[in-house]
Amino acid sequence: MPRVVVDVMLKPEILDPQGQAVQRALPRLGFEGITDVRQGKRFELEVEGPVDDAVLARVREMAETFLANTVIEDFTVRAAEPDPAPDAGAVA
Amino acid sequence: MSVGTGAGGDAGTGGGSGLGRIGVVTFPGSLDDRDAQRAIRLAGGEPVALWHRDKDIRQVDAVVLPGGFSYGDYLRCGAIARFSPVMGTVVEQARLGMPVLGICNGFQVLCESHLLPGALTRNDHLHFVCRDQRLRIENANTAWTGDYTEGQEITVPLKNNEGGFVASEHTLDALEAEGRVVLRYVGRNPNGSRRDIAGITNEAGNVVGLMPHPEHAVEALTGPTTEGLGFFTSALKSLVAAS
């Protein structure tokens, strides 16, 4: 199925206490060198037909009115890459 | 500007509160709808239960959106409730002047519905807060705060996880300049709200949203004070005055 991906992130000027909590936990787990973490949301939408400009425009409208709250969040909309062949590096 | 034909304004009782019909919406996941109904009754009004799937708001004179976790707080608090059938009617009537009070989750629904500016975000300390909260009334001219005086301090329960009020600096400045900050936290800021804002109103003063819970402070037996009752008596008086 063709997919469209919507990424939603808090605007840079909006405090992200969850991201900060993750960032503070990292050194305790031995992960050094991460100076900032921002946490967001990702939506994967399966669409019936091909992902053309009209579909992307409609998804943008959906993101603007519902998936994101544009008072505090930014979003990006893109067509997803087709599923890649199983990654040799990934361990099941 | 009361809406509908409730008995509200015509009762003309000596107490001044009359018999205003105030609807309380129940969404799936609403928690404080019963307490809101009870507060309305104690204030001298007639609570009317409204259901999220009904467009019909049964000719009520005002509406309370109660606290809780509508639609499980999925996506964002209040984001899905905004699209419920009842909210279509509430938004339409609010724009025509019907008094609407959003408490906690109800405040989040009002912001998501764009009846009020800004948004409520995760508490800055990441903990759920539940305590008796001191507040200062900053605007005693809204439909829901007429029974208070400006500068008056009250204590009512506060309990939330996403209570940090945020808006652009431009919006915050406009809210301050137009006197639309209705309530401010006194003492330690409990959730990181910008400028200690606990509640705001729209330009017309008929729509008010606040994070604290006045409906839990209406009886000595169950509340820390009875200082929350004024929100409900204020609305009833405003209905009488408007009729």
CSV table of C-alpha atoms in Angstrom, one decimal:
chain,number,residue,atom,x,y,z
A,1,MET,CA,0.0,0.0,0.0
A,2,PRO,CA,1.3,3.5,-0.8
A,3,ARG,CA,1.9,5.5,2.3
A,4,VAL,CA,2.1,9.1,3.4
A,5,VAL,CA,4.1,10.1,6.4
A,6,VAL,CA,3.3,13.0,8.6
A,7,ASP,CA,5.9,14.1,11.2
A,8,VAL,CA,4.7,16.4,14.0
A,9,MET,CA,7.1,18.2,16.2
A,10,LEU,CA,6.7,20.8,18.9
A,11,LYS,CA,7.7,24.3,17.7
A,12,PRO,CA,11.3,25.2,18.7
A,13,GLU,CA,10.1,27.8,21.1
A,14,ILE,CA,7.8,25.4,22.9
A,15,LEU,CA,9.3,23.7,25.9
A,16,ASP,CA,9.5,19.9,25.5
A,17,PRO,CA,9.8,18.5,29.0
A,18,GLN,CA,9.5,14.9,27.8
A,19,GLY,CA,12.4,15.4,25.4
A,20,GLN,CA,14.4,17.0,28.3
A,21,ALA,CA,13.7,14.0,30.6
A,22,VAL,CA,14.9,11.6,27.9
A,23,GLN,CA,18.0,13.7,27.4
A,24,ARG,CA,18.8,13.7,31.1
A,25,ALA,CA,18.4,10.0,31.4
A,26,LEU,CA,20.9,9.2,28.6
A,27,PRO,CA,24.1,9.8,30.5
A,28,ARG,CA,22.8,7.6,33.3
A,29,LEU,CA,22.5,4.8,30.8
A,30,GLY,CA,26.0,5.3,29.4
A,31,PHE,CA,25.0,7.3,26.3
A,32,GLU,CA,27.2,10.4,26.4
A,33,GLY,CA,27.4,13.4,24.1
A,34,ILE,CA,23.7,14.1,23.4
A,35,THR,CA,23.1,17.7,24.1
A,36,ASP,CA,19.4,18.0,23.3
A,37,VAL,CA,16.4,15.7,22.6
A,38,ARG,CA,13.1,16.8,21.1
A,39,GLN,CA,10.2,14.3,21.0
A,40,GLY,CA,7.6,14.3,18.3
A,41,LYS,CA,4.9,12.1,16.7
A,42,ARG,CA,4.9,10.2,13.4
A,43,PHE,CA,1.7,9.2,11.5
A,44,GLU,CA,1.8,6.7,8.7
A,45,LEU,CA,-1.2,6.9,6.5
A,46,GLU,CA,-2.0,4.1,4.0
A,47,VAL,CA,-3.8,5.5,1.0
A,48,GLU,CA,-6.0,3.8,-1.6
A,49,GLY,CA,-4.5,5.1,-4.8
A,50,PRO,CA,-1.1,6.5,-5.9
A,51,VAL,CA,0.4,9.3,-3.8
A,52,ASP,CA,0.0,12.3,-6.1
A,53,ASP,CA,-0.1,16.0,-5.4
A,54,ALA,CA,-3.8,16.0,-4.7
A,55,VAL,CA,-3.4,13.3,-2.1
A,56,LEU,CA,-0.5,15.2,-0.5
A,57,ALA,CA,-2.5,18.4,-0.4
A,58,ARG,CA,-5.4,16.6,1.2
A,59,VAL,CA,-3.1,15.1,3.9
A,60,ARG,CA,-1.6,18.5,4.5
A,61,GLU,CA,-5.1,19.8,5.1
A,62,MET,CA,-5.7,16.9,7.5
A,63,ALA,CA,-2.5,17.6,9.4
A,64,GLU,CA,-3.3,21.3,9.6
A,65,THR,CA,-6.8,20.8,11.0
A,66,PHE,CA,-6.4,17.6,13.1
A,67,LEU,CA,-3.1,15.7,13.3
A,68,ALA,CA,-1.1,18.8,14.5
A,69,ASN,CA,-2.1,21.7,16.7
A,70,THR,CA,-0.4,24.5,14.8
A,71,VAL,CA,-0.5,26.8,17.8
A,72,ILE,CA,2.3,24.7,19.3
A,73,GLU,CA,3.4,22.2,16.6
A,74,ASP,CA,5.0,22.1,13.2
A,75,PHE,CA,4.4,19.3,10.7
A,76,THR,CA,5.9,17.9,7.5
A,77,VAL,CA,4.1,15.7,4.9
A,78,ARG,CA,5.9,13.4,2.5
A,79,ALA,CA,5.3,10.3,0.5
A,80,ALA,CA,6.9,7.3,2.1
A,81,GLU,CA,9.7,5.4,0.4
A,82,PRO,CA,8.5,2.0,-0.8
A,83,ASP,CA,9.3,-0.7,1.7
A,84,PRO,CA,13.0,-1.5,1.4
A,85,ALA,CA,14.4,-5.0,1.0
A,86,PRO,CA,15.1,-6.5,4.4
A,87,ASP,CA,18.1,-4.6,5.8
A,88,ALA,CA,21.1,-6.8,6.2
A,89,GLY,CA,22.2,-4.8,9.2
A,90,ALA,CA,19.0,-5.2,11.1
A,91,VAL,CA,18.7,-8.1,13.5
A,92,ALA,CA,15.2,-9.6,13.7
B,1,MET,CA,-27.9,37.0,25.0
B,2,SER,CA,-29.3,33.8,26.4
B,3,VAL,CA,-30.0,31.1,24.0
B,4,GLY,CA,-33.1,29.0,23.8
B,5,THR,CA,-36.2,29.3,25.9
B,6,GLY,CA,-35.2,28.0,29.2
B,7,ALA,CA,-37.1,29.3,32.2
B,8,GLY,CA,-33.9,31.1,33.3
B,9,GLY,CA,-34.7,34.8,32.9
B,10,ASP,CA,-38.4,34.7,33.5
B,11,ALA,CA,-38.3,33.2,37.0
B,12,GLY,CA,-37.2,36.5,38.6
B,13,THR,CA,-36.5,34.9,42.0
B,14,GLY,CA,-35.4,37.2,44.8
B,15,GLY,CA,-32.0,35.4,45.0
B,16,GLY,CA,-31.2,36.6,41.6
B,17,SER,CA,-30.2,33.2,40.2
B,18,GLY,CA,-33.4,32.2,38.7
B,19,LEU,CA,-33.7,28.8,37.1
B,20,GLY,CA,-31.2,28.9,34.3
B,21,ARG,CA,-30.7,25.7,32.4
B,22,ILE,CA,-27.0,24.9,32.1
B,23,GLY,CA,-26.0,21.9,30.0
B,24,VAL,CA,-23.1,19.7,31.0
B,25,VAL,CA,-21.6,17.7,28.2
B,26,THR,CA,-20.5,14.1,28.8
B,27,PHE,CA,-17.8,12.9,26.4
B,28,PRO,CA,-16.5,9.3,26.6
B,29,GLY,CA,-13.9,9.7,29.3
B,30,SER,CA,-15.5,12.7,31.0
B,31,LEU,CA,-14.9,12.6,34.7
B,32,ASP,CA,-16.3,15.6,36.4
B,33,ASP,CA,-19.7,15.9,34.7
B,34,ARG,CA,-21.6,14.8,37.8
B,35,ASP,CA,-19.7,17.3,40.0
B,36,ALA,CA,-20.4,20.1,37.5
B,37,GLN,CA,-24.1,19.2,37.5
B,38,ARG,CA,-24.1,19.2,41.3
B,39,ALA,CA,-22.4,22.6,41.4
B,40,ILE,CA,-25.0,24.0,39.0
B,41,ARG,CA,-27.8,22.7,41.3
B,42,LEU,CA,-26.2,24.1,44.4
B,43,ALA,CA,-25.9,27.4,42.7
B,44,GLY,CA,-29.6,27.4,42.1
B,45,GLY,CA,-29.7,26.4,38.4
B,46,GLU,CA,-31.1,23.4,36.5
B,47,PRO,CA,-28.3,21.1,35.2
B,48,VAL,CA,-29.1,19.4,31.9
B,49,ALA,CA,-27.1,16.4,30.8
B,50,LEU,CA,-25.8,16.7,27.2
B,51,TRP,CA,-24.4,13.8,25.2
B,52,HIS,CA,-21.4,14.1,22.9
B,53,ARG,CA,-23.1,12.4,20.0
B,54,ASP,CA,-26.2,14.7,20.1
B,55,LYS,CA,-26.2,17.9,18.0
B,56,ASP,CA,-29.2,19.0,20.1
B,57,ILE,CA,-28.2,20.9,23.2
B,58,ARG,CA,-31.8,20.9,24.5
B,59,GLN,CA,-32.4,24.6,24.5
B,60,VAL,CA,-30.0,25.2,27.4
B,61,ASP,CA,-28.9,28.8,28.3
B,62,ALA,CA,-25.3,27.9,28.9
B,63,VAL,CA,-22.9,25.0,28.7
B,64,VAL,CA,-20.2,23.5,30.9
B,65,LEU,CA,-17.5,21.3,29.3
B,66,PRO,CA,-16.3,19.3,32.3
B,67,GLY,CA,-12.9,17.8,33.3
B,68,GLY,CA,-11.7,14.4,32.5
B,69,PHE,CA,-10.0,12.5,29.7
B,70,SER,CA,-12.3,12.8,26.7
B,71,TYR,CA,-11.5,10.2,24.1
B,72,GLY,CA,-8.7,8.9,26.3
B,73,ASP,CA,-6.7,12.1,25.6
B,74,TYR,CA,-5.7,10.4,22.4
B,75,LEU,CA,-3.7,12.5,19.8
B,76,ARG,CA,-3.9,15.6,22.1
B,77,CYS,CA,-6.1,16.4,25.0
B,78,GLY,CA,-9.4,17.7,23.6
B,79,ALA,CA,-8.4,17.2,20.0
B,80,ILE,CA,-10.9,14.5,19.2
B,81,ALA,CA,-13.7,15.9,21.4
B,82,ARG,CA,-13.6,19.1,19.3
B,83,PHE,CA,-15.1,17.2,16.3
B,84,SER,CA,-17.9,15.6,18.3
B,85,PRO,CA,-21.5,16.5,17.1
B,86,VAL,CA,-22.3,18.4,20.2
B,87,MET,CA,-19.3,20.6,19.8
B,88,GLY,CA,-20.5,21.8,16.4
B,89,THR,CA,-23.6,23.3,18.1
B,90,VAL,CA,-21.7,24.5,21.2
B,91,VAL,CA,-19.2,26.4,19.0
B,92,GLU,CA,-22.0,27.9,16.9
B,93,GLN,CA,-23.9,29.1,20.0
B,94,ALA,CA,-20.8,30.3,21.8
B,95,ARG,CA,-20.1,32.6,18.8
B,96,LEU,CA,-23.6,33.9,19.2
B,97,GLY,CA,-23.0,34.8,22.8
B,98,MET,CA,-24.0,31.7,24.8
B,99,PRO,CA,-22.0,31.4,28.0
B,100,VAL,CA,-19.6,28.4,27.9
B,101,LEU,CA,-17.3,27.3,30.7
B,102,GLY,CA,-14.5,24.8,30.0
B,103,ILE,CA,-12.9,23.3,33.1
B,104,CYS,CA,-9.5,21.4,32.8
B,105,ASN,CA,-10.2,19.0,29.9
B,106,GLY,CA,-13.0,21.4,28.9
B,107,PHE,CA,-10.5,24.2,28.7
B,108,GLN,CA,-8.3,22.0,26.4
B,109,VAL,CA,-11.4,21.3,24.2
B,110,LEU,CA,-12.1,25.1,24.0
B,111,CYS,CA,-8.5,25.8,22.8
B,112,GLU,CA,-8.6,22.9,20.3
B,113,SER,CA,-12.0,24.3,19.0
B,114,HIS,CA,-10.4,27.8,18.6
B,115,LEU,CA,-13.0,29.4,20.8
B,116,LEU,CA,-10.0,30.4,23.0
B,117,PRO,CA,-6.4,31.0,21.9
B,118,GLY,CA,-3.3,29.1,22.9
B,119,ALA,CA,-2.9,25.5,24.0
B,120,LEU,CA,-2.4,23.4,27.1
B,121,THR,CA,0.9,21.4,27.2
B,122,ARG,CA,2.5,18.8,29.4
B,123,ASN,CA,3.3,20.1,32.9
B,124,ASP,CA,6.9,21.4,32.9
B,125,HIS,CA,7.9,19.0,35.8
B,126,LEU,CA,6.2,16.0,34.0
B,127,HIS,CA,4.2,15.1,37.2
B,128,PHE,CA,0.5,14.9,37.5
B,129,VAL,CA,-0.4,17.7,40.0
B,130,CYS,CA,-3.3,17.4,42.4
B,131,ARG,CA,-3.6,20.0,45.1
B,132,ASP,CA,-5.7,22.8,46.5
B,133,GLN,CA,-4.6,25.9,44.5
B,134,ARG,CA,-4.7,29.5,45.4
B,135,LEU,CA,-5.8,31.7,42.5
B,136,ARG,CA,-6.4,35.4,41.9
B,137,ILE,CA,-9.4,36.7,40.0
B,138,GLU,CA,-8.1,39.1,37.4
B,139,ASN,CA,-11.3,39.7,35.5
B,140,ALA,CA,-14.6,39.9,37.3
B,141,ASN,CA,-16.6,41.0,34.2
B,142,THR,CA,-17.0,37.7,32.3
B,143,ALA,CA,-20.2,35.7,32.3
B,144,TRP,CA,-18.6,33.2,34.7
B,145,THR,CA,-16.9,35.6,37.2
B,146,GLY,CA,-19.3,38.4,37.9
B,147,ASP,CA,-19.9,37.3,41.5
B,148,TYR,CA,-16.2,37.8,42.3
B,149,THR,CA,-14.2,41.0,42.7
B,150,GLU,CA,-11.1,41.8,40.8
B,151,GLY,CA,-8.0,40.9,42.9
B,152,GLN,CA,-10.0,38.4,45.1
B,153,GLU,CA,-8.1,35.3,46.0
B,154,ILE,CA,-9.8,31.9,46.1
B,155,THR,CA,-8.7,28.3,46.7
B,156,VAL,CA,-10.0,25.4,44.6
B,157,PRO,CA,-8.6,22.0,43.6
B,158,LEU,CA,-6.2,21.7,40.7
B,159,LYS,CA,-5.5,18.3,39.1
B,160,ASN,CA,-3.9,18.0,35.7
B,161,ASN,CA,-1.1,16.5,33.6
B,162,GLU,CA,-1.3,18.9,30.6
B,163,GLY,CA,-2.0,22.2,32.3
B,164,GLY,CA,0.8,24.4,31.0
B,165,PHE,CA,-0.9,27.3,29.1
B,166,VAL,CA,1.2,28.3,26.1
B,167,ALA,CA,0.7,30.9,23.3
B,168,SER,CA,2.8,33.1,21.2
B,169,GLU,CA,4.3,36.2,23.0
B,170,HIS,CA,2.1,38.3,20.7
B,171,THR,CA,-1.1,36.4,21.8
B,172,LEU,CA,0.0,36.6,25.5
B,173,ASP,CA,0.5,40.3,25.2
B,174,ALA,CA,-2.9,40.7,23.6
B,175,LEU,CA,-4.6,38.7,26.3
B,176,GLU,CA,-3.0,40.9,29.0
B,177,ALA,CA,-3.7,44.1,27.2
B,178,GLU,CA,-7.4,43.2,26.6
B,179,GLY,CA,-7.9,42.0,30.2
B,180,ARG,CA,-8.6,38.5,29.0
B,181,VAL,CA,-6.6,36.8,31.7
B,182,VAL,CA,-9.4,35.7,34.0
B,183,LEU,CA,-7.4,33.8,36.7
B,184,ARG,CA,-3.7,33.6,37.7
B,185,TYR,CA,-2.0,31.1,39.9
B,186,VAL,CA,-0.8,32.6,43.2
B,187,GLY,CA,2.4,31.3,44.7
B,188,ARG,CA,4.4,28.6,43.0
B,189,ASN,CA,3.4,28.1,39.4
B,190,PRO,CA,2.0,24.5,39.4
B,191,ASN,CA,2.6,23.5,35.8
B,192,GLY,CA,4.8,26.0,33.9
B,193,SER,CA,1.9,28.1,32.5
B,194,ARG,CA,3.1,31.2,30.8
B,195,ARG,CA,2.7,34.3,32.9
B,196,ASP,CA,1.0,32.1,35.6
B,197,ILE,CA,-2.2,32.0,33.6
B,198,ALA,CA,-4.8,29.7,35.0
B,199,GLY,CA,-7.8,30.8,33.0
B,200,ILE,CA,-8.7,33.1,30.0
B,201,THR,CA,-11.7,34.4,28.2
B,202,ASN,CA,-12.7,35.3,24.7
B,203,GLU,CA,-13.2,38.8,23.4
B,204,ALA,CA,-16.9,38.9,24.3
B,205,GLY,CA,-16.4,37.4,27.8
B,206,ASN,CA,-19.0,34.7,27.4
B,207,VAL,CA,-16.5,31.8,26.9
B,208,VAL,CA,-14.1,31.1,29.8
B,209,GLY,CA,-11.6,28.2,30.1
B,210,LEU,CA,-9.6,27.4,33.3
B,211,MET,CA,-7.5,24.6,34.5
B,212,PRO,CA,-8.5,24.5,38.2
B,213,HIS,CA,-11.8,22.9,39.2
B,214,PRO,CA,-14.3,25.3,40.8
B,215,GLU,CA,-17.0,22.5,40.7
B,216,HIS,CA,-15.0,20.6,43.4
B,217,ALA,CA,-15.1,23.6,45.8
B,218,VAL,CA,-18.9,24.1,46.3
B,219,GLU,CA,-19.5,22.3,49.5
B,220,ALA,CA,-17.8,22.3,52.9
B,221,LEU,CA,-18.0,18.5,53.2
B,222,THR,CA,-16.1,17.7,50.0
B,223,GLY,CA,-14.2,20.8,49.0
B,224,PRO,CA,-11.3,22.7,50.5
B,225,THR,CA,-13.6,25.8,50.3
B,226,THR,CA,-16.9,26.8,48.8
B,227,GLU,CA,-15.2,29.5,46.7
B,228,GLY,CA,-15.8,27.7,43.4
B,229,LEU,CA,-19.5,28.2,43.6
B,230,GLY,CA,-19.2,31.8,42.3
B,231,PHE,CA,-18.6,30.6,38.7
B,232,PHE,CA,-22.0,29.0,38.6
B,233,THR,CA,-23.9,31.7,40.4
B,234,SER,CA,-22.2,34.3,38.2
B,235,ALA,CA,-23.5,32.5,35.0
B,236,LEU,CA,-27.0,32.2,36.4
B,237,LYS,CA,-27.0,35.9,37.2
B,238,SER,CA,-25.6,36.8,33.8
B,239,LEU,CA,-28.5,34.8,32.2
B,240,VAL,CA,-31.1,36.7,34.2
B,241,ALA,CA,-29.4,40.0,33.3
B,242,ALA,CA,-29.3,39.2,29.6
B,243,SER,CA,-32.9,38.1,29.4
